mmCIF file of C-alpha atoms in Angstrom:
data_model
loop_
_atom_site.group_PDB
_atom_site.id
_atom_site.type_symbol
_atom_site.label_atom_id
_atom_site.label_comp_id
_atom_site.label_asym_id
_atom_site.label_seq_id
_atom_site.Cartn_x
_atom_site.Cartn_y
_atom_site.Cartn_z
ATOM 1 C CA MET A 1 -16.649 22.088 48.240
ATOM 2 C CA PRO A 2 -18.053 21.027 44.854
ATOM 3 C CA GLU A 3 -21.235 22.548 43.598
ATOM 4 C CA ILE A 4 -24.310 20.296 43.678
ATOM 5 C CA GLY A 5 -26.598 20.241 40.639
ATOM 6 C CA VAL A 6 -27.605 18.457 37.458
ATOM 7 C CA CYS A 7 -24.865 17.307 35.060
ATOM 8 C CA ARG A 8 -24.540 19.450 31.947
ATOM 9 C CA ASN A 9 -24.574 16.277 29.816
ATOM 10 C CA GLU A 10 -28.262 16.014 28.916
ATOM 11 C CA ALA A 11 -27.932 12.278 28.293
ATOM 12 C CA CYS A 12 -26.652 11.833 31.854
ATOM 13 C CA GLY A 13 -28.809 14.264 33.838
ATOM 14 C CA GLN A 14 -27.361 12.946 37.095
ATOM 15 C CA HIS A 15 -27.944 15.108 40.161
ATOM 16 C CA GLY A 16 -25.025 15.382 42.540
ATOM 17 C CA PRO A 17 -21.590 16.935 42.956
ATOM 18 C CA LEU A 18 -20.329 18.704 39.835
ATOM 19 C CA GLN A 19 -16.890 19.587 38.544
ATOM 20 C CA PRO A 20 -16.144 23.295 37.923
ATOM 21 C CA ASP A 21 -17.359 22.971 34.293
ATOM 22 C CA SER A 22 -20.780 21.639 35.448
ATOM 23 C CA TYR A 23 -20.203 18.021 34.357
ATOM 24 C CA CYS A 24 -20.453 15.215 36.897
ATOM 25 C CA SER A 25 -17.339 13.477 35.504
ATOM 26 C CA GLN A 26 -14.620 13.476 32.869
ATOM 27 C CA ALA A 27 -16.481 10.653 31.086
ATOM 28 C CA CYS A 28 -19.603 12.826 30.723
ATOM 29 C CA ARG A 29 -17.515 15.722 29.368
ATOM 30 C CA GLU A 30 -15.873 13.407 26.804
ATOM 31 C CA ALA A 31 -19.221 11.865 25.816
ATOM 32 C CA VAL A 32 -20.562 15.327 24.959
ATOM 33 C CA ALA A 33 -17.451 16.093 22.888
ATOM 34 C CA VAL A 34 -17.787 12.822 20.956
ATOM 35 C CA ARG A 35 -21.502 13.420 20.371
ATOM 36 C CA ARG A 36 -20.707 16.884 18.960
ATOM 37 C CA GLN A 37 -18.065 15.411 16.644
ATOM 38 C CA VAL A 38 -20.503 12.784 15.378
ATOM 39 C CA GLU A 39 -23.170 15.434 14.794
ATOM 40 C CA ALA A 40 -20.667 17.600 12.889
ATOM 41 C CA ILE A 41 -19.633 14.637 10.733
ATOM 42 C CA ARG A 42 -23.258 13.764 9.989
ATOM 43 C CA ALA A 43 -24.025 17.383 9.086
ATOM 44 C CA GLY A 44 -20.997 17.478 6.796
ATOM 45 C CA MET A 45 -22.043 14.236 5.108
ATOM 46 C CA ALA A 46 -25.578 15.520 4.613
ATOM 47 C CA ALA A 47 -24.245 18.748 3.081
ATOM 48 C CA ARG A 48 -21.912 16.773 0.802
ATOM 49 C CA ASP A 49 -24.739 14.477 -0.311
ATOM 50 C CA ALA A 50 -26.991 17.471 -0.990
ATOM 51 C CA TRP A 51 -24.246 19.148 -3.018
ATOM 52 C CA ILE A 52 -23.690 15.973 -5.068
ATOM 53 C CA ARG A 53 -27.445 15.642 -5.733
ATOM 54 C CA GLU A 54 -27.436 19.277 -6.876
ATOM 55 C CA GLN A 55 -24.502 18.579 -9.217
ATOM 56 C CA LEU A 56 -26.298 15.592 -10.753
ATOM 57 C CA ALA A 57 -29.765 17.130 -10.959
ATOM 58 C CA GLY A 58 -31.149 17.283 -14.473
ATOM 59 C CA LEU A 59 -28.308 15.302 -16.061
ATOM 60 C CA ALA A 60 -28.957 12.304 -18.263
ATOM 61 C CA PRO A 61 -27.941 9.010 -16.615
ATOM 62 C CA LEU A 62 -24.632 8.652 -18.470
ATOM 63 C CA ALA A 63 -23.712 12.300 -17.888
ATOM 64 C CA ALA A 64 -24.659 11.953 -14.196
ATOM 65 C CA ALA A 65 -22.476 8.861 -13.857
ATOM 66 C CA GLU A 66 -19.541 10.672 -15.479
ATOM 67 C CA ARG A 67 -20.013 13.749 -13.255
ATOM 68 C CA LEU A 68 -20.191 11.559 -10.143
ATOM 69 C CA ARG A 69 -16.987 9.797 -11.192
ATOM 70 C CA GLU A 70 -15.303 13.214 -11.562
ATOM 71 C CA ILE A 71 -16.482 14.308 -8.105
ATOM 72 C CA LEU A 72 -15.275 11.100 -6.461
ATOM 73 C CA GLN A 73 -11.895 11.282 -8.224
ATOM 74 C CA ALA A 74 -11.452 14.890 -7.090
ATOM 75 C CA GLU A 75 -12.248 13.923 -3.485
ATOM 76 C CA GLU A 76 -9.794 11.042 -3.628
ATOM 77 C CA ALA A 77 -7.095 13.278 -5.124
ATOM 78 C CA GLN A 78 -7.588 15.773 -2.302
ATOM 79 C CA GLU A 79 -7.184 13.009 0.287
ATOM 80 C CA LEU A 80 -4.068 11.674 -1.468
ATOM 81 C CA ALA A 81 -2.546 15.166 -1.469
ATOM 82 C CA GLY A 82 -3.182 15.304 2.287
ATOM 83 C CA GLY A 83 -1.176 12.107 2.816
ATOM 84 C CA TYR A 84 -4.127 9.721 3.129
ATOM 85 C CA ARG A 85 -4.069 6.337 1.404
ATOM 86 C CA HIS A 86 -6.834 3.863 0.637
ATOM 87 C CA LEU A 87 -7.347 0.134 0.561
ATOM 88 C CA THR A 88 -10.602 -1.092 -0.921
ATOM 89 C CA VAL A 89 -11.753 -4.704 -0.846
ATOM 90 C CA VAL A 90 -14.710 -5.680 -2.989
ATOM 91 C CA HIS A 91 -15.742 -8.977 -1.386
ATOM 92 C CA GLY A 92 -19.091 -9.574 -3.067
ATOM 93 C CA ASP A 93 -21.719 -11.750 -1.443
ATOM 94 C CA LEU A 94 -20.541 -13.643 1.620
ATOM 95 C CA GLU A 95 -22.530 -16.747 0.788
ATOM 96 C CA ARG A 96 -20.554 -19.248 2.830
ATOM 97 C CA ASP A 97 -19.544 -19.213 6.501
ATOM 98 C CA ARG A 98 -15.938 -19.537 5.348
ATOM 99 C CA ASP A 99 -16.219 -16.252 3.405
ATOM 100 C CA GLY A 100 -17.349 -14.426 6.530
ATOM 101 C CA GLU A 101 -14.518 -15.971 8.555
ATOM 102 C CA LEU A 102 -11.933 -14.842 5.990
ATOM 103 C CA LEU A 103 -13.344 -11.336 5.912
ATOM 104 C CA GLU A 104 -13.355 -11.156 9.719
ATOM 105 C CA ARG A 105 -9.673 -12.212 9.784
ATOM 106 C CA LEU A 106 -8.864 -9.403 7.372
ATOM 107 C CA LEU A 107 -10.871 -6.834 9.319
ATOM 108 C CA GLU A 108 -9.166 -7.841 12.570
ATOM 109 C CA ALA A 109 -5.723 -7.452 10.958
ATOM 110 C CA MET A 110 -6.762 -4.006 9.763
ATOM 111 C CA ARG A 111 -8.123 -2.978 13.167
ATOM 112 C CA THR A 112 -4.853 -4.026 14.780
ATOM 113 C CA ALA A 113 -2.697 -2.221 12.202
ATOM 114 C CA CYS A 114 -4.757 0.961 12.470
ATOM 115 C CA ALA A 115 -5.274 1.124 16.230
ATOM 116 C CA GLY A 116 -4.682 4.678 17.400
ATOM 117 C CA ARG A 117 -4.118 5.997 13.882
ATOM 118 C CA ASP A 118 -5.876 8.699 11.927
ATOM 119 C CA GLY A 119 -8.211 6.968 9.524
ATOM 120 C CA HIS A 120 -11.707 5.714 8.925
ATOM 121 C CA TRP A 121 -13.808 3.017 7.261
ATOM 122 C CA THR A 122 -16.574 3.287 4.741
ATOM 123 C CA SER A 123 -18.555 0.296 3.635
ATOM 124 C CA HIS A 124 -21.276 -0.741 1.280
ATOM 125 C CA LYS A 125 -23.118 -3.996 0.790
ATOM 126 C CA HIS A 126 -20.329 -5.790 -1.107
ATOM 127 C CA ARG A 127 -17.226 -3.760 -0.271
ATOM 128 C CA PHE A 128 -15.374 -1.620 2.218
ATOM 129 C CA THR A 129 -12.657 1.006 2.049
ATOM 130 C CA LEU A 130 -10.071 1.745 4.695
ATOM 131 C CA THR A 131 -8.610 5.269 4.604
ATOM 132 C CA VAL A 132 -5.379 5.668 6.580
ATOM 133 C CA GLY A 133 -3.839 9.009 7.488
ATOM 134 C CA PRO A 134 -0.219 10.175 7.574
ATOM 135 C CA PRO A 135 2.589 9.937 8.470
ATOM 136 C CA ASP A 136 3.229 6.406 7.153
ATOM 137 C CA ALA A 137 -0.066 5.658 5.425
ATOM 138 C CA ASP A 138 1.690 4.215 2.355
ATOM 139 C CA LEU A 139 3.501 1.642 4.467
ATOM 140 C CA VAL A 140 0.411 0.659 6.462
ATOM 141 C CA VAL A 141 -1.799 0.255 3.396
ATOM 142 C CA THR A 142 0.873 -1.662 1.454
ATOM 143 C CA ARG A 143 1.401 -4.033 4.380
ATOM 144 C CA LEU A 144 -2.356 -4.632 4.688
ATOM 145 C CA ALA A 145 -2.794 -5.231 0.955
ATOM 146 C CA ALA A 146 -0.645 -8.381 1.077
ATOM 147 C CA PRO A 147 -2.811 -10.317 3.576
ATOM 148 C CA ALA A 148 -5.912 -8.974 1.834
ATOM 149 C CA ARG A 149 -4.735 -10.510 -1.435
ATOM 150 C CA GLU A 150 -3.813 -13.779 0.301
ATOM 151 C CA LEU A 151 -7.260 -14.047 1.875
ATOM 152 C CA ALA A 152 -8.824 -13.135 -1.474
ATOM 153 C CA GLU A 153 -6.990 -16.044 -3.090
ATOM 154 C CA GLU A 154 -8.039 -18.341 -0.251
ATOM 155 C CA ALA A 155 -11.683 -17.333 -0.738
ATOM 156 C CA ALA A 156 -11.492 -17.945 -4.497
ATOM 157 C CA ALA A 157 -9.663 -21.265 -4.093
ATOM 158 C CA ALA A 158 -12.399 -22.482 -1.766
ATOM 159 C CA GLY A 159 -15.060 -21.689 -4.378
ATOM 160 C CA GLY A 160 -16.084 -18.296 -3.050
ATOM 161 C CA TRP A 161 -16.402 -14.899 -4.655
ATOM 162 C CA ARG A 162 -13.184 -13.536 -6.224
ATOM 163 C CA TRP A 163 -12.368 -10.507 -4.102
ATOM 164 C CA GLN A 164 -10.908 -7.420 -5.700
ATOM 165 C CA VAL A 165 -8.196 -5.672 -3.656
ATOM 166 C CA ALA A 166 -7.220 -2.173 -4.766
ATOM 167 C CA LEU A 167 -5.068 0.642 -3.393
ATOM 168 C CA VAL A 168 -7.645 3.219 -4.455
ATOM 169 C CA LYS A 169 -10.834 4.513 -2.903
ATOM 170 C CA HIS A 170 -13.150 3.911 -5.863
ATOM 171 C CA PRO A 171 -12.028 0.929 -7.960
ATOM 172 C CA ARG A 172 -13.948 -0.058 -11.033
ATOM 173 C CA GLU A 173 -15.759 -3.128 -9.807
ATOM 174 C CA ARG A 174 -15.671 -6.363 -11.775
ATOM 175 C CA TRP A 175 -18.935 -8.270 -11.460
#
């Protein structure tokens, strides 16, 4: 007979029958695991940001920019050595509805190609980077670059921003 109590998942807090590990369900157990992963990622990002601020503290603006470039290149090199590949699209301002539609088509193609794969997205106001993990990251990124370039040309031909598509994590942006 299952034990009766309060689910170990604080966000759930449901009172009722419990599994042997004190969770009310597999879903609650998995939710706690995901929350812990997210917290660990956030803590790692905060530590990285603090370390970068420490590295740049007291430097003149040009020296700080150069040091930041070195740090970002070293991070990218480490990812490349681990078999990860990058696709960055600098899309600029999405001033027209058509620009947003083109970008959404590209993002959907990327979601489909990367479903179930090791990888992640980072984005900023005018750009995003897709990082794809091994084993065939080169193939995936190369295949995604072609439609990205086609949509970039379509955006430019329709009078929109000229997108920059690069197989690197930190391209030098053309504005």
